[in-house]
PDB file of C-alpha atoms in Angstrom:
ATOM      1  CA  MET A 294      59.238 -10.155-185.927  1.00  0.00           C
ATOM      2  CA  THR A 295      62.101  -8.046-187.245  1.00  0.00           C
ATOM      3  CA  PRO A 296      65.453  -9.652-188.118  1.00  0.00           C
ATOM      4  CA  VAL A 297      67.138  -7.820-185.237  1.00  0.00           C
ATOM      5  CA  LEU A 298      64.615  -9.164-182.741  1.00  0.00           C
ATOM      6  CA  LYS A 299      64.933 -12.670-184.208  1.00  0.00           C
ATOM      7  CA  SER A 300      68.703 -12.496-183.865  1.00  0.00           C
ATOM      8  CA  LEU A 301      68.453 -11.232-180.301  1.00  0.00           C
ATOM      9  CA  ALA A 302      65.889 -13.918-179.410  1.00  0.00           C
ATOM     10  CA  SER A 303      68.055 -16.691-180.844  1.00  0.00           C
ATOM     11  CA  ARG A 304      71.123 -15.448-178.938  1.00  0.00           C
ATOM     12  CA  LEU A 305      69.118 -15.229-175.745  1.00  0.00           C
ATOM     13  CA  HIS A 306      67.707 -18.689-176.385  1.00  0.00           C
ATOM     14  CA  ALA A 307      71.238 -20.087-176.874  1.00  0.00           C
ATOM     15  CA  PHE A 308      72.404 -18.355-173.685  1.00  0.00           C
ATOM     16  CA  LEU A 309      69.567 -19.635-171.488  1.00  0.00           C
ATOM     17  CA  LEU A 310      68.971 -23.174-172.706  1.00  0.00           C
ATOM     18  CA  PRO A 311      71.641 -25.786-172.052  1.00  0.00           C
ATOM     19  CA  VAL A 312      73.975 -27.130-174.711  1.00  0.00           C
ATOM     20  CA  TRP A 313      75.314 -30.633-174.066  1.00  0.00           C
ATOM     21  CA  SER A 314      78.636 -32.115-175.145  1.00  0.00           C
ATOM     22  CA  VAL A 315      80.707 -35.209-174.382  1.00  0.00           C
ATOM     23  CA  ARG A 316      84.431 -35.061-173.716  1.00  0.00           C
ATOM     24  CA  GLU A 317      86.864 -37.879-173.090  1.00  0.00           C
ATOM     25  CA  GLU A 318      88.871 -37.346-169.931  1.00  0.00           C
ATOM     26  CA  GLY A 319      92.452 -38.463-169.321  1.00  0.00           C
ATOM     27  CA  ASP A 320      91.357 -41.307-167.026  1.00  0.00           C
ATOM     28  CA  GLY A 321      89.372 -42.962-169.839  1.00  0.00           C
ATOM     29  CA  SER A 322      85.972 -41.788-168.623  1.00  0.00           C
ATOM     30  CA  PHE A 323      83.525 -39.790-170.712  1.00  0.00           C
ATOM     31  CA  CYS A 324      82.058 -36.631-169.219  1.00  0.00           C
ATOM     32  CA  ILE A 325      78.919 -34.840-170.266  1.00  0.00           C
ATOM     33  CA  TYR A 326      79.275 -31.091-169.962  1.00  0.00           C
ATOM     34  CA  ARG A 327      76.402 -28.658-169.776  1.00  0.00           C
ATOM     35  CA  GLN A 328      76.991 -25.198-171.180  1.00  0.00           C
ATOM     36  CA  GLN A 329      74.496 -22.638-170.003  1.00  0.00           C
ATOM     37  CA  PHE A 330      74.576 -18.983-169.048  1.00  0.00           C
ATOM     38  CA  GLY A 331      77.906 -18.631-170.816  1.00  0.00           C
ATOM     39  CA  ARG A 332      79.801 -21.274-168.835  1.00  0.00           C
ATOM     40  CA  ALA A 333      80.422 -24.992-169.101  1.00  0.00           C
ATOM     41  CA  ALA A 334      80.251 -27.322-166.110  1.00  0.00           C
ATOM     42  CA  LEU A 335      80.621 -31.050-165.589  1.00  0.00           C
ATOM     43  CA  PHE A 336      77.161 -32.588-165.492  1.00  0.00           C
ATOM     44  CA  GLU A 337      77.750 -36.372-165.417  1.00  0.00           C
ATOM     45  CA  ARG A 338      80.649 -38.815-165.719  1.00  0.00           C
ATOM     46  CA  TRP A 339      80.252 -42.158-167.508  1.00  0.00           C
ATOM     47  CA  ALA A 340      82.588 -45.102-167.805  1.00  0.00           C
ATOM     48  CA  THR A 341      81.842 -45.935-171.437  1.00  0.00           C
ATOM     49  CA  LEU A 342      81.295 -43.893-174.547  1.00  0.00           C
ATOM     50  CA  ARG A 343      78.200 -45.926-175.360  1.00  0.00           C
ATOM     51  CA  THR A 344      76.430 -45.014-172.123  1.00  0.00           C
ATOM     52  CA  ALA A 345      77.586 -41.380-172.356  1.00  0.00           C
ATOM     53  CA  GLY A 346      76.223 -41.195-175.906  1.00  0.00           C
ATOM     54  CA  GLN A 347      72.906 -42.695-174.869  1.00  0.00           C
ATOM     55  CA  ARG A 348      72.578 -40.252-171.994  1.00  0.00           C
ATOM     56  CA  LEU A 349      73.583 -37.318-174.217  1.00  0.00           C
ATOM     57  CA  ALA A 350      70.876 -38.239-176.716  1.00  0.00           C
ATOM     58  CA  GLN A 351      68.381 -38.483-173.854  1.00  0.00           C
ATOM     59  CA  LEU A 352      69.376 -35.052-172.537  1.00  0.00           C
ATOM     60  CA  ARG A 353      69.080 -33.522-175.989  1.00  0.00           C
ATOM     61  CA  GLY A 354      65.730 -35.205-176.513  1.00  0.00           C
ATOM     62  CA  GLU A 355      67.027 -37.009-179.592  1.00  0.00           C
ATOM     63  CA  LEU A 356      67.035 -40.570-180.701  1.00  0.00           C
ATOM     64  CA  ASN A 357      70.301 -42.340-180.096  1.00  0.00           C
ATOM     65  CA  GLU A 358      71.878 -41.729-183.497  1.00  0.00           C
ATOM     66  CA  GLY A 359      75.448 -41.087-182.383  1.00  0.00           C
ATOM     67  CA  ALA A 360      78.506 -41.560-184.536  1.00  0.00           C
ATOM     68  CA  GLU A 361      79.879 -45.072-184.861  1.00  0.00           C
ATOM     69  CA  VAL A 362      82.659 -45.814-182.376  1.00  0.00           C
ATOM     70  CA  ALA A 363      85.790 -47.561-183.572  1.00  0.00           C
ATOM     71  CA  PRO A 364      85.784 -51.282-182.590  1.00  0.00           C
ATOM     72  CA  GLU A 365      89.196 -51.014-180.879  1.00  0.00           C
ATOM     73  CA  ARG A 366      87.816 -48.353-178.524  1.00  0.00           C
ATOM     74  CA  VAL A 367      84.938 -50.647-177.583  1.00  0.00           C
ATOM     75  CA  ALA A 368      87.379 -53.522-177.037  1.00  0.00           C
ATOM     76  CA  ASN A 369      89.587 -51.331-174.818  1.00  0.00           C
ATOM     77  CA  ALA A 370      86.603 -50.272-172.727  1.00  0.00           C
ATOM     78  CA  ILE A 371      85.534 -53.890-172.254  1.00  0.00           C
ATOM     79  CA  ALA A 372      89.098 -54.950-171.426  1.00  0.00           C
ATOM     80  CA  ARG A 373      89.281 -52.367-168.627  1.00  0.00           C
ATOM     81  CA  ASP A 374      86.205 -54.017-167.088  1.00  0.00           C
ATOM     82  CA  VAL A 375      84.811 -50.726-165.805  1.00  0.00           C
ATOM     83  CA  PRO A 376      81.276 -50.411-164.454  1.00  0.00           C
ATOM     84  CA  GLU A 377      78.573 -49.139-166.801  1.00  0.00           C
ATOM     85  CA  GLU A 378      77.413 -46.223-164.749  1.00  0.00           C
ATOM     86  CA  SER A 379      79.306 -43.951-162.443  1.00  0.00           C
ATOM     87  CA  ALA A 380      77.908 -42.927-159.089  1.00  0.00           C
ATOM     88  CA  THR A 381      78.449 -39.313-160.021  1.00  0.00           C
ATOM     89  CA  THR A 382      75.170 -39.046-161.901  1.00  0.00           C
ATOM     90  CA  PRO A 383      72.218 -37.736-159.898  1.00  0.00           C
ATOM     91  CA  HIS A 384      70.035 -40.614-161.107  1.00  0.00           C
ATOM     92  CA  ALA A 385      72.589 -43.186-159.905  1.00  0.00           C
ATOM     93  CA  ARG A 386      72.845 -41.478-156.511  1.00  0.00           C
ATOM     94  CA  VAL A 387      69.053 -41.476-156.157  1.00  0.00           C
ATOM     95  CA  TYR A 388      68.895 -45.166-157.081  1.00  0.00           C
ATOM     96  CA  ARG A 389      71.612 -46.127-154.595  1.00  0.00           C
ATOM     97  CA  GLY A 390      70.020 -43.978-151.911  1.00  0.00           C
ATOM     98  CA  ASN A 391      66.703 -45.760-152.423  1.00  0.00           C
ATOM     99  CA  ARG A 392      68.394 -49.154-152.140  1.00  0.00           C
ATOM    100  CA  ALA A 393      70.120 -48.043-148.917  1.00  0.00           C
ATOM    101  CA  ARG A 394      66.774 -46.865-147.521  1.00  0.00           C
ATOM    102  CA  GLU A 395      65.250 -50.270-148.262  1.00  0.00           C
ATOM    103  CA  VAL A 396      68.038 -51.962-146.312  1.00  0.00           C
ATOM    104  CA  LEU A 397      67.917 -49.564-143.372  1.00  0.00           C
ATOM    105  CA  GLU A 398      64.120 -49.841-143.113  1.00  0.00           C
ATOM    106  CA  ASN A 399      64.177 -53.629-143.386  1.00  0.00           C
ATOM    107  CA  GLU A 400      63.235 -55.105-140.013  1.00  0.00           C
ATOM    108  CA  SER A 401      65.316 -58.249-140.615  1.00  0.00           C
ATOM    109  CA  PHE A 402      68.418 -56.149-141.203  1.00  0.00           C
ATOM    110  CA  ASP A 403      67.649 -54.059-138.121  1.00  0.00           C
ATOM    111  CA  TRP A 404      67.147 -57.187-136.001  1.00  0.00           C
ATOM    112  CA  ALA A 405      70.340 -58.809-137.308  1.00  0.00           C
ATOM    113  CA  PHE A 406      72.336 -55.601-136.802  1.00  0.00           C
ATOM    114  CA  HIS A 407      71.229 -55.103-133.193  1.00  0.00           C
ATOM    115  CA  THR A 408      71.605 -58.797-132.340  1.00  0.00           C
ATOM    116  CA  LEU A 409      75.140 -58.897-133.721  1.00  0.00           C
ATOM    117  CA  LYS A 410      76.048 -55.642-132.011  1.00  0.00           C
ATOM    118  CA  SER A 411      74.818 -56.848-128.613  1.00  0.00           C
ATOM    119  CA  GLU A 412      76.674 -60.176-129.055  1.00  0.00           C
ATOM    120  CA  ILE A 413      79.919 -58.366-129.852  1.00  0.00           C
ATOM    121  CA  VAL A 414      79.525 -55.976-126.894  1.00  0.00           C
ATOM    122  CA  GLU A 415      78.705 -58.863-124.545  1.00  0.00           C
ATOM    123  CA  SER A 416      81.696 -60.889-125.777  1.00  0.00           C
ATOM    124  CA  TRP A 417      83.917 -57.848-125.414  1.00  0.00           C
ATOM    125  CA  GLN A 418      82.750 -57.216-121.839  1.00  0.00           C
ATOM    126  CA  ASN A 419      83.219 -60.876-120.891  1.00  0.00           C
ATOM    127  CA  ALA A 420      86.603 -61.296-122.583  1.00  0.00           C
ATOM    128  CA  PRO A 421      89.472 -61.970-120.159  1.00  0.00           C
ATOM    129  CA  MET A 422      91.905 -59.146-119.498  1.00  0.00           C
ATOM    130  CA  GLN A 423      94.763 -61.500-120.474  1.00  0.00           C
ATOM    131  CA  ASP A 424      93.509 -61.575-124.083  1.00  0.00           C
ATOM    132  CA  PRO A 425      94.129 -58.056-125.423  1.00  0.00           C
ATOM    133  CA  GLN A 426      94.281 -59.267-129.018  1.00  0.00           C
ATOM    134  CA  GLY A 427      90.864 -60.934-128.747  1.00  0.00           C
ATOM    135  CA  ARG A 428      89.373 -57.815-127.143  1.00  0.00           C
ATOM    136  CA  GLU A 429      90.877 -55.655-129.877  1.00  0.00           C
ATOM    137  CA  THR A 430      89.413 -57.938-132.546  1.00  0.00           C
ATOM    138  CA  LEU A 431      85.969 -57.614-130.951  1.00  0.00           C
ATOM    139  CA  TRP A 432      86.348 -53.845-130.743  1.00  0.00           C
ATOM    140  CA  LEU A 433      87.347 -53.715-134.449  1.00  0.00           C
ATOM    141  CA  SER A 434      84.344 -55.907-135.289  1.00  0.00           C
ATOM    142  CA  LEU A 435      82.068 -53.461-133.484  1.00  0.00           C
ATOM    143  CA  LYS A 436      83.598 -50.504-135.330  1.00  0.00           C
ATOM    144  CA  LEU A 437      83.226 -52.306-138.664  1.00  0.00           C
ATOM    145  CA  LEU A 438      79.576 -53.040-137.935  1.00  0.00           C
ATOM    146  CA  GLU A 439      78.960 -49.370-137.161  1.00  0.00           C
ATOM    147  CA  LYS A 440      80.841 -48.403-140.348  1.00  0.00           C
ATOM    148  CA  VAL A 441      78.446 -50.537-142.430  1.00  0.00           C
ATOM    149  CA  ARG A 442      75.449 -48.700-141.000  1.00  0.00           C
ATOM    150  CA  SER A 443      77.051 -45.261-141.418  1.00  0.00           C
ATOM    151  CA  ASN A 444      77.903 -46.109-145.049  1.00  0.00           C
ATOM    152  CA  LEU A 445      74.264 -46.987-145.727  1.00  0.00           C
ATOM    153  CA  VAL A 446      73.070 -43.804-143.992  1.00  0.00           C
ATOM    154  CA  SER A 447      75.541 -41.788-146.074  1.00  0.00           C
ATOM    155  CA  ARG A 448      74.209 -43.322-149.299  1.00  0.00           C
ATOM    156  CA  LEU A 449      70.673 -42.564-148.170  1.00  0.00           C
ATOM    157  CA  GLU A 450      71.482 -38.907-147.488  1.00  0.00           C
ATOM    158  CA  THR A 451      73.373 -38.588-150.776  1.00  0.00           C
ATOM    159  CA  GLY A 452      70.328 -39.981-152.581  1.00  0.00           C
ATOM    160  CA  LYS A 453      68.062 -37.440-150.890  1.00  0.00           C
ATOM    161  CA  LEU A 454      70.356 -34.611-151.957  1.00  0.00           C
ATOM    162  CA  ALA A 455      70.434 -35.959-155.518  1.00  0.00           C
ATOM    163  CA  GLN A 456      66.620 -35.959-155.587  1.00  0.00           C
ATOM    164  CA  LEU A 457      66.628 -32.307-154.576  1.00  0.00           C
ATOM    165  CA  GLU A 458      69.252 -31.588-157.254  1.00  0.00           C
ATOM    166  CA  LEU A 459      67.108 -33.232-159.937  1.00  0.00           C
ATOM    167  CA  LYS A 460      64.034 -31.276-158.830  1.00  0.00           C
ATOM    168  CA  HIS A 461      66.000 -28.045-158.906  1.00  0.00           C
ATOM    169  CA  LEU A 462      67.402 -28.747-162.388  1.00  0.00           C
ATOM    170  CA  ALA A 463      63.926 -29.582-163.675  1.00  0.00           C
ATOM    171  CA  ALA A 464      62.507 -26.369-162.212  1.00  0.00           C
ATOM    172  CA  VAL A 465      65.300 -24.264-163.723  1.00  0.00           C
ATOM    173  CA  GLU A 466      64.792 -25.860-167.125  1.00  0.00           C
ATOM    174  CA  LYS A 467      61.006 -25.414-166.897  1.00  0.00           C
ATOM    175  CA  ASN A 468      61.388 -21.763-165.937  1.00  0.00           C
ATOM    176  CA  ALA A 469      63.849 -21.156-168.782  1.00  0.00           C
ATOM    177  CA  LYS A 470      61.468 -22.725-171.308  1.00  0.00           C
ATOM    178  CA  ALA A 471      58.505 -20.785-169.932  1.00  0.00           C
ATOM    179  CA  TRP A 472      60.459 -17.571-170.055  1.00  0.00           C
ATOM    180  CA  MET A 473      61.446 -18.176-173.672  1.00  0.00           C
ATOM    181  CA  GLU A 474      57.835 -18.647-174.774  1.00  0.00           C
TER     182      GLU A 474
END
């Protein structure tokens, strides 16, 4: 292969295949950015530098041999008591969606939900008209119960979308690698 073709192939390779980097955001989180096709975009957000570094090494296909982090930064991250993984990652959304599906498909949960809902509705219908505060409390209880179910359904749908996102990203990466060969 001629030097010109090698140079062109390496530039094309750099343009098509993703380049990963970690940046610290102003809110103390660590974001992994994916640069591909000449533009950078937020890929995942992590609460700690350690987890962002581990994920970055995984994305690059490397062993986790990141630079040593200053002990005071680790202490500050622990002091903030932030969760390890943000829900913004596709893998976290898939995991939470699967857990929501397990709850929604659980017959004990379904039985308890419908039993509680019918008890609240019955109590609301039988409540005396002279007790508006009690009726309002029952109505709020019913709305809260419905909110719990809608939150679980929302997590389930978000997980399904994240699965599609992961499949799409894998297909794009596979096609880019196949095209480069």
